[in-house]
PDB file of C-alpha atoms and ligand atoms in Angstrom:
ATOM      1  CA  MET A   1      16.882   8.745  24.655  1.00 63.00           C
ATOM      2  CA  LYS A   2      20.102   7.450  26.152  1.00 66.00           C
ATOM      3  CA  ASP A   3      18.478   4.427  27.781  1.00 79.00           C
ATOM      4  CA  LYS A   4      19.663   0.994  26.722  1.00 92.00           C
ATOM      5  CA  VAL A   5      17.129  -1.418  25.330  1.00 94.00           C
ATOM      6  CA  ARG A   6      17.567  -5.149  25.977  1.00 97.00           C
ATOM      7  CA  VAL A   7      16.231  -7.256  23.127  1.00 98.00           C
ATOM      8  CA  MET A   8      13.448  -9.609  24.203  1.00 98.00           C
ATOM      9  CA  ILE A   9      12.190 -10.711  20.774  1.00 98.00           C
ATOM     10  CA  SER A  10      14.461 -10.134  17.765  1.00 98.00           C
ATOM     11  CA  GLU A  11      13.367  -8.769  14.401  1.00 98.00           C
ATOM     12  CA  GLU A  12      13.948 -12.215  12.866  1.00 98.00           C
ATOM     13  CA  GLU A  13      11.772 -13.900  15.487  1.00 98.00           C
ATOM     14  CA  VAL A  14       8.969 -11.374  14.992  1.00 98.00           C
ATOM     15  CA  ASN A  15       9.143 -11.813  11.212  1.00 98.00           C
ATOM     16  CA  ALA A  16       9.071 -15.603  11.429  1.00 98.00           C
ATOM     17  CA  ARG A  17       6.139 -15.616  13.833  1.00 98.00           C
ATOM     18  CA  THR A  18       4.232 -13.030  11.776  1.00 98.00           C
ATOM     19  CA  ARG A  19       4.595 -15.270   8.735  1.00 98.00           C
ATOM     20  CA  GLU A  20       3.208 -18.246  10.696  1.00 98.00           C
ATOM     21  CA  LEU A  21       0.255 -16.214  11.957  1.00 98.00           C
ATOM     22  CA  ALA A  22      -0.467 -14.925   8.451  1.00 98.00           C
ATOM     23  CA  GLU A  23      -0.449 -18.470   7.081  1.00 98.00           C
ATOM     24  CA  GLN A  24      -2.857 -19.617   9.776  1.00 98.00           C
ATOM     25  CA  ILE A  25      -5.181 -16.649   9.260  1.00 98.00           C
ATOM     26  CA  SER A  26      -5.114 -17.079   5.460  1.00 98.00           C
ATOM     27  CA  LYS A  27      -6.100 -20.720   5.949  1.00 98.00           C
ATOM     28  CA  ASP A  28      -8.846 -19.956   8.478  1.00 98.00           C
ATOM     29  CA  TYR A  29     -10.404 -17.274   6.255  1.00 98.00           C
ATOM     30  CA  GLU A  30      -9.989 -19.156   2.977  1.00 98.00           C
ATOM     31  CA  GLY A  31     -12.653 -18.140   0.435  1.00 98.00           C
ATOM     32  CA  LYS A  32     -13.449 -14.990   2.400  1.00 98.00           C
ATOM     33  CA  SER A  33     -11.924 -11.584   2.778  1.00 98.00           C
ATOM     34  CA  VAL A  34     -10.750 -10.197   6.089  1.00 98.00           C
ATOM     35  CA  HIS A  35     -11.278  -6.667   7.400  1.00 98.00           C
ATOM     36  CA  LEU A  36      -8.291  -5.731   9.556  1.00 98.00           C
ATOM     37  CA  ILE A  37      -8.824  -3.152  12.246  1.00 98.00           C
ATOM     38  CA  CYS A  38      -5.544  -1.601  13.268  1.00 98.00           C
ATOM     39  CA  ILE A  39      -5.586  -0.050  16.723  1.00 97.00           C
ATOM     40  CA  LEU A  40      -3.554   3.164  16.560  1.00 96.00           C
ATOM     41  CA  LYS A  41      -0.852   3.814  17.176  1.00 94.00           C
ATOM     42  CA  GLY A  42       0.821   0.737  18.640  1.00 95.00           C
ATOM     43  CA  SER A  43      -0.481  -1.827  16.193  1.00 97.00           C
ATOM     44  CA  VAL A  44       0.508   0.028  13.007  1.00 97.00           C
ATOM     45  CA  PHE A  45       3.832  -1.789  12.555  1.00 97.00           C
ATOM     46  CA  PHE A  46       2.488  -5.266  13.261  1.00 98.00           C
ATOM     47  CA  SER A  47      -0.678  -4.668  11.178  1.00 98.00           C
ATOM     48  CA  CYS A  48       1.380  -3.778   8.098  1.00 98.00           C
ATOM     49  CA  GLU A  49       3.721  -6.733   8.460  1.00 98.00           C
ATOM     50  CA  LEU A  50       0.805  -9.097   8.999  1.00 98.00           C
ATOM     51  CA  ALA A  51      -1.256  -7.662   6.128  1.00 98.00           C
ATOM     52  CA  LYS A  52       1.658  -7.993   3.683  1.00 98.00           C
ATOM     53  CA  ARG A  53       1.856 -11.722   4.371  1.00 98.00           C
ATOM     54  CA  LEU A  54      -1.861 -12.546   4.075  1.00 98.00           C
ATOM     55  CA  THR A  55      -2.860 -14.333   0.883  1.00 98.00           C
ATOM     56  CA  ILE A  56      -6.622 -13.682   1.180  1.00 98.00           C
ATOM     57  CA  PRO A  57      -8.277 -10.377   0.151  1.00 98.00           C
ATOM     58  CA  VAL A  58      -7.659  -7.722   2.814  1.00 98.00           C
ATOM     59  CA  THR A  59      -9.305  -4.404   3.668  1.00 98.00           C
ATOM     60  CA  LEU A  60      -8.089  -2.098   6.418  1.00 98.00           C
ATOM     61  CA  ASP A  61      -9.534   0.408   8.822  1.00 98.00           C
ATOM     62  CA  PHE A  62      -8.122   2.266  11.815  1.00 98.00           C
ATOM     63  CA  MET A  63      -9.346   3.062  15.261  1.00 97.00           C
ATOM     64  CA  SER A  64      -7.729   5.000  18.056  1.00 96.00           C
ATOM     65  CA  VAL A  65      -8.530   4.499  21.713  1.00 92.00           C
ATOM     66  CA  SER A  66      -7.039   6.072  24.791  1.00 83.00           C
ATOM     67  CA  SER A  67      -4.212   4.194  26.439  1.00 61.00           C
ATOM     68  CA  TYR A  68      -1.770   4.804  29.240  1.00 52.00           C
ATOM     69  CA  GLY A  69      -0.497   8.245  28.316  1.00 49.00           C
ATOM     70  CA  SER A  70       2.852   8.602  29.977  1.00 45.00           C
ATOM     71  CA  GLU A  71       2.132   6.105  32.715  1.00 49.00           C
ATOM     72  CA  THR A  72       3.101   2.464  32.611  1.00 49.00           C
ATOM     73  CA  VAL A  73       0.079   1.217  34.548  1.00 52.00           C
ATOM     74  CA  SER A  74      -3.337   0.794  32.937  1.00 54.00           C
ATOM     75  CA  SER A  75      -5.987   3.221  34.122  1.00 55.00           C
ATOM     76  CA  GLY A  76      -8.841   0.912  33.147  1.00 57.00           C
ATOM     77  CA  ARG A  77     -10.496   3.728  31.222  1.00 65.00           C
ATOM     78  CA  VAL A  78     -11.143   3.315  27.513  1.00 82.00           C
ATOM     79  CA  ARG A  79     -12.112   6.254  25.331  1.00 87.00           C
ATOM     80  CA  ILE A  80     -12.552   6.403  21.552  1.00 92.00           C
ATOM     81  CA  LEU A  81     -10.287   9.054  20.014  1.00 94.00           C
ATOM     82  CA  LYS A  82     -10.980   8.014  16.419  1.00 96.00           C
ATOM     83  CA  ASP A  83     -13.754   5.697  15.300  1.00 97.00           C
ATOM     84  CA  LEU A  84     -13.735   3.492  12.191  1.00 98.00           C
ATOM     85  CA  ASP A  85     -14.306   5.158   8.806  1.00 98.00           C
ATOM     86  CA  GLU A  86     -16.426   2.333   7.412  1.00 97.00           C
ATOM     87  CA  SER A  87     -19.266   0.110   8.558  1.00 98.00           C
ATOM     88  CA  ILE A  88     -18.276  -3.401   9.640  1.00 98.00           C
ATOM     89  CA  GLN A  89     -21.731  -4.841   9.056  1.00 98.00           C
ATOM     90  CA  GLY A  90     -21.487  -8.282   7.445  1.00 98.00           C
ATOM     91  CA  ARG A  91     -17.672  -8.243   7.426  1.00 98.00           C
ATOM     92  CA  ASN A  92     -15.173 -10.693   8.856  1.00 98.00           C
ATOM     93  CA  VAL A  93     -13.411  -8.404  11.274  1.00 98.00           C
ATOM     94  CA  LEU A  94      -9.973  -9.106  12.689  1.00 98.00           C
ATOM     95  CA  ILE A  95      -8.819  -6.645  15.328  1.00 98.00           C
ATOM     96  CA  VAL A  96      -5.030  -6.339  15.277  1.00 98.00           C
ATOM     97  CA  GLU A  97      -3.383  -5.260  18.530  1.00 98.00           C
ATOM     98  CA  ASP A  98       0.184  -4.766  19.647  1.00 97.00           C
ATOM     99  CA  ILE A  99      -0.230  -6.142  23.175  1.00 97.00           C
ATOM    100  CA  ILE A 100      -2.908  -7.383  25.537  1.00 96.00           C
ATOM    101  CA  ASP A 101      -2.182  -6.379  29.073  1.00 94.00           C
ATOM    102  CA  SER A 102      -5.152  -5.867  31.439  1.00 93.00           C
ATOM    103  CA  GLY A 103      -7.499  -6.813  28.589  1.00 94.00           C
ATOM    104  CA  ASN A 104      -9.641  -3.733  29.253  1.00 91.00           C
ATOM    105  CA  THR A 105      -9.130  -2.174  25.825  1.00 91.00           C
ATOM    106  CA  LEU A 106      -9.992  -5.276  23.853  1.00 94.00           C
ATOM    107  CA  ALA A 107     -12.887  -6.342  26.051  1.00 93.00           C
ATOM    108  CA  TYR A 108     -14.394  -2.908  25.472  1.00 91.00           C
ATOM    109  CA  LEU A 109     -13.728  -3.000  21.721  1.00 94.00           C
ATOM    110  CA  MET A 110     -15.148  -6.503  21.320  1.00 95.00           C
ATOM    111  CA  ASP A 111     -18.363  -5.404  23.061  1.00 93.00           C
ATOM    112  CA  LEU A 112     -18.628  -2.205  21.058  1.00 94.00           C
ATOM    113  CA  LEU A 113     -17.841  -3.656  17.623  1.00 97.00           C
ATOM    114  CA  GLY A 114     -19.972  -6.713  18.356  1.00 96.00           C
ATOM    115  CA  THR A 115     -23.038  -4.439  18.409  1.00 97.00           C
ATOM    116  CA  ARG A 116     -22.345  -3.326  14.810  1.00 97.00           C
ATOM    117  CA  ALA A 117     -23.400  -6.634  13.211  1.00 98.00           C
ATOM    118  CA  PRO A 118     -20.117  -7.975  11.797  1.00 98.00           C
ATOM    119  CA  GLU A 119     -20.242 -11.449  10.208  1.00 98.00           C
ATOM    120  CA  SER A 120     -17.480 -12.479  12.610  1.00 98.00           C
ATOM    121  CA  ILE A 121     -15.022 -10.778  14.928  1.00 98.00           C
ATOM    122  CA  SER A 122     -11.694 -12.087  16.232  1.00 98.00           C
ATOM    123  CA  ILE A 123      -8.502 -10.737  17.731  1.00 98.00           C
ATOM    124  CA  CYS A 124      -4.882 -11.075  16.667  1.00 98.00           C
ATOM    125  CA  THR A 125      -2.208  -9.687  18.982  1.00 98.00           C
ATOM    126  CA  LEU A 126       1.543  -9.615  18.600  1.00 98.00           C
ATOM    127  CA  LEU A 127       2.116  -9.895  22.360  1.00 98.00           C
ATOM    128  CA  ASP A 128       0.161 -11.233  25.305  1.00 98.00           C
ATOM    129  CA  LYS A 129       0.941 -10.559  28.978  1.00 97.00           C
ATOM    130  CA  PRO A 130      -1.498 -12.983  30.640  1.00 95.00           C
ATOM    131  CA  ASP A 131      -0.134 -12.359  34.158  1.00 94.00           C
ATOM    132  CA  ARG A 132      -1.670  -8.891  34.110  1.00 91.00           C
ATOM    133  CA  ARG A 133      -5.133  -9.797  32.856  1.00 94.00           C
ATOM    134  CA  VAL A 134      -7.982  -8.045  34.680  1.00 93.00           C
ATOM    135  CA  THR A 135     -10.756  -8.549  32.122  1.00 92.00           C
ATOM    136  CA  ASP A 136     -11.145 -11.849  30.327  1.00 93.00           C
ATOM    137  CA  VAL A 137     -10.900 -11.622  26.552  1.00 95.00           C
ATOM    138  CA  ASP A 138     -10.989 -14.327  23.899  1.00 95.00           C
ATOM    139  CA  VAL A 139      -7.855 -13.951  21.749  1.00 97.00           C
ATOM    140  CA  LYS A 140      -7.669 -16.179  18.689  1.00 98.00           C
ATOM    141  CA  TYR A 141      -4.175 -15.402  17.405  1.00 98.00           C
ATOM    142  CA  VAL A 142      -1.211 -14.656  19.683  1.00 98.00           C
ATOM    143  CA  GLY A 143       2.311 -13.946  18.449  1.00 98.00           C
ATOM    144  CA  PHE A 144       4.222 -14.300  21.703  1.00 98.00           C
ATOM    145  CA  VAL A 145       3.281 -14.781  25.337  1.00 98.00           C
ATOM    146  CA  ILE A 146       5.641 -12.607  27.384  1.00 98.00           C
ATOM    147  CA  PRO A 147       6.389 -12.137  31.101  1.00 97.00           C
ATOM    148  CA  ASP A 148       5.186  -9.130  33.092  1.00 95.00           C
ATOM    149  CA  GLU A 149       7.739  -6.599  31.859  1.00 96.00           C
ATOM    150  CA  PHE A 150       7.130  -3.256  30.185  1.00 96.00           C
ATOM    151  CA  VAL A 151       8.195  -3.655  26.567  1.00 98.00           C
ATOM    152  CA  VAL A 152       8.880  -1.213  23.739  1.00 98.00           C
ATOM    153  CA  GLY A 153       9.499  -1.408  20.011  1.00 98.00           C
ATOM    154  CA  TYR A 154       7.629  -2.771  17.026  1.00 98.00           C
ATOM    155  CA  GLY A 155       4.962  -0.118  17.606  1.00 98.00           C
ATOM    156  CA  LEU A 156       5.023  -0.171  21.399  1.00 98.00           C
ATOM    157  CA  ASP A 157       6.040   3.054  23.087  1.00 96.00           C
ATOM    158  CA  TYR A 158       7.363   4.443  26.303  1.00 95.00           C
ATOM    159  CA  ASP A 159       6.136   8.038  26.446  1.00 93.00           C
ATOM    160  CA  GLN A 160       5.681   7.891  22.638  1.00 95.00           C
ATOM    161  CA  TYR A 161       9.312   6.920  21.984  1.00 96.00           C
ATOM    162  CA  TYR A 162      10.814   3.638  20.751  1.00 97.00           C
ATOM    163  CA  ARG A 163       7.867   2.671  18.495  1.00 97.00           C
ATOM    164  CA  ASN A 164      10.225   2.476  15.523  1.00 97.00           C
ATOM    165  CA  LEU A 165      12.562  -0.170  16.968  1.00 97.00           C
ATOM    166  CA  PRO A 166      12.420  -3.198  14.664  1.00 97.00           C
ATOM    167  CA  TYR A 167      12.398  -5.582  17.651  1.00 98.00           C
ATOM    168  CA  VAL A 168      10.633  -5.916  21.008  1.00 98.00           C
ATOM    169  CA  GLY A 169      12.763  -4.926  23.982  1.00 98.00           C
ATOM    170  CA  VAL A 170      12.900  -3.766  27.579  1.00 97.00           C
ATOM    171  CA  VAL A 171      14.220  -0.323  28.534  1.00 94.00           C
ATOM    172  CA  GLU A 172      17.058  -0.492  31.015  1.00 92.00           C
ATOM    173  CA  ASN A 173      18.036   2.729  32.739  1.00 78.00           C
TER     174      ASN A 173
HETATM  175  P1  LIG B 201      -4.779  -3.171  28.147  1.00 51.82           P
HETATM  176  O1  LIG B 201      -6.060  -2.423  27.905  1.00 51.82           O
HETATM  177  O2  LIG B 201      -4.336  -3.061  29.577  1.00 51.82           O
HETATM  178  O3  LIG B 201      -4.841  -4.608  27.685  1.00 51.82           O
HETATM  179  O4  LIG B 201      -3.604  -2.438  27.378  1.00 51.82           O
HETATM  180  C1  LIG B 201      -3.760  -1.928  26.147  1.00 51.82           C
HETATM  181  C2  LIG B 201      -2.658  -0.972  25.732  1.00 51.82           C
HETATM  182  O5  LIG B 201      -1.730  -0.679  26.765  1.00 51.82           O
HETATM  183  C3  LIG B 201      -1.822  -1.548  24.631  1.00 51.82           C
HETATM  184  O6  LIG B 201      -2.452  -1.425  23.374  1.00 51.82           O
HETATM  185  C4  LIG B 201      -0.569  -0.700  24.745  1.00 51.82           C
HETATM  186  O7  LIG B 201      -0.734   0.538  24.074  1.00 51.82           O
HETATM  187  C5  LIG B 201      -0.449  -0.442  26.231  1.00 51.82           C
HETATM  188  N1  LIG B 201       0.543  -1.347  26.861  1.00 51.82           N
HETATM  189  C6  LIG B 201       0.310  -2.396  27.659  1.00 51.82           C
HETATM  190  N2  LIG B 201       1.452  -2.994  28.041  1.00 51.82           N
HETATM  191  C7  LIG B 201       2.446  -2.318  27.440  1.00 51.82           C
HETATM  192  C8  LIG B 201       3.892  -2.460  27.410  1.00 51.82           C
HETATM  193  O8  LIG B 201       4.497  -3.374  28.008  1.00 51.82           O
HETATM  194  N3  LIG B 201       4.573  -1.558  26.672  1.00 51.82           N
HETATM  195  C9  LIG B 201       3.969  -0.553  25.972  1.00 51.82           C
HETATM  196  N4  LIG B 201       2.627  -0.387  25.955  1.00 51.82           N
HETATM  197  C10 LIG B 201       1.875  -1.256  26.685  1.00 51.82           C
HETATM  198 MG1  LIG B 202       0.619   2.805  24.252  1.00 51.82          MG
END
């Protein structure tokens, strides 16, 4: 991994924005508990940072769906690799994603999880690339709206690398 990574969103900026989102979510769900669904693997880092800052009761579950593989263009296919461990019936579900690109993954997940009788279901994403949207999806909480560039770090990978960078950046060859 000799490529250089240009910082797009610094660690400090991500932390500050995560705190703001957590405050908003804690306010919106006041008196309730929230069931976070972390979409593996990309959203692991953001999910943890968000969860740590929530002041309402939190439970967590994990789901894994197919993504790009080694390509950088969405295939439009969504496949469940790992389903949730627990029922979401009657729960206030908040899906936590790293990035919304075409919207295919989240549109599919919203439809699927919506059939399992949750009390409510919303989406929180660290990043949103609206220029690339193919399928419309209602996103309640957005960390940062970013331009159409392929980003890595803070959970986001290029060929499985760079997830551990503490900031969001662009690989420059
Ligand atoms: P969507 O279904 O096209 O919205 O994309 C969903 C998934 O594509 C995300 O959860 C990421 O795993 C991946 N993805 C989309 N854009 C990027 C990017 O810029 N960098 C790394 N992964 C991305
Ligand atoms: Mg990925």
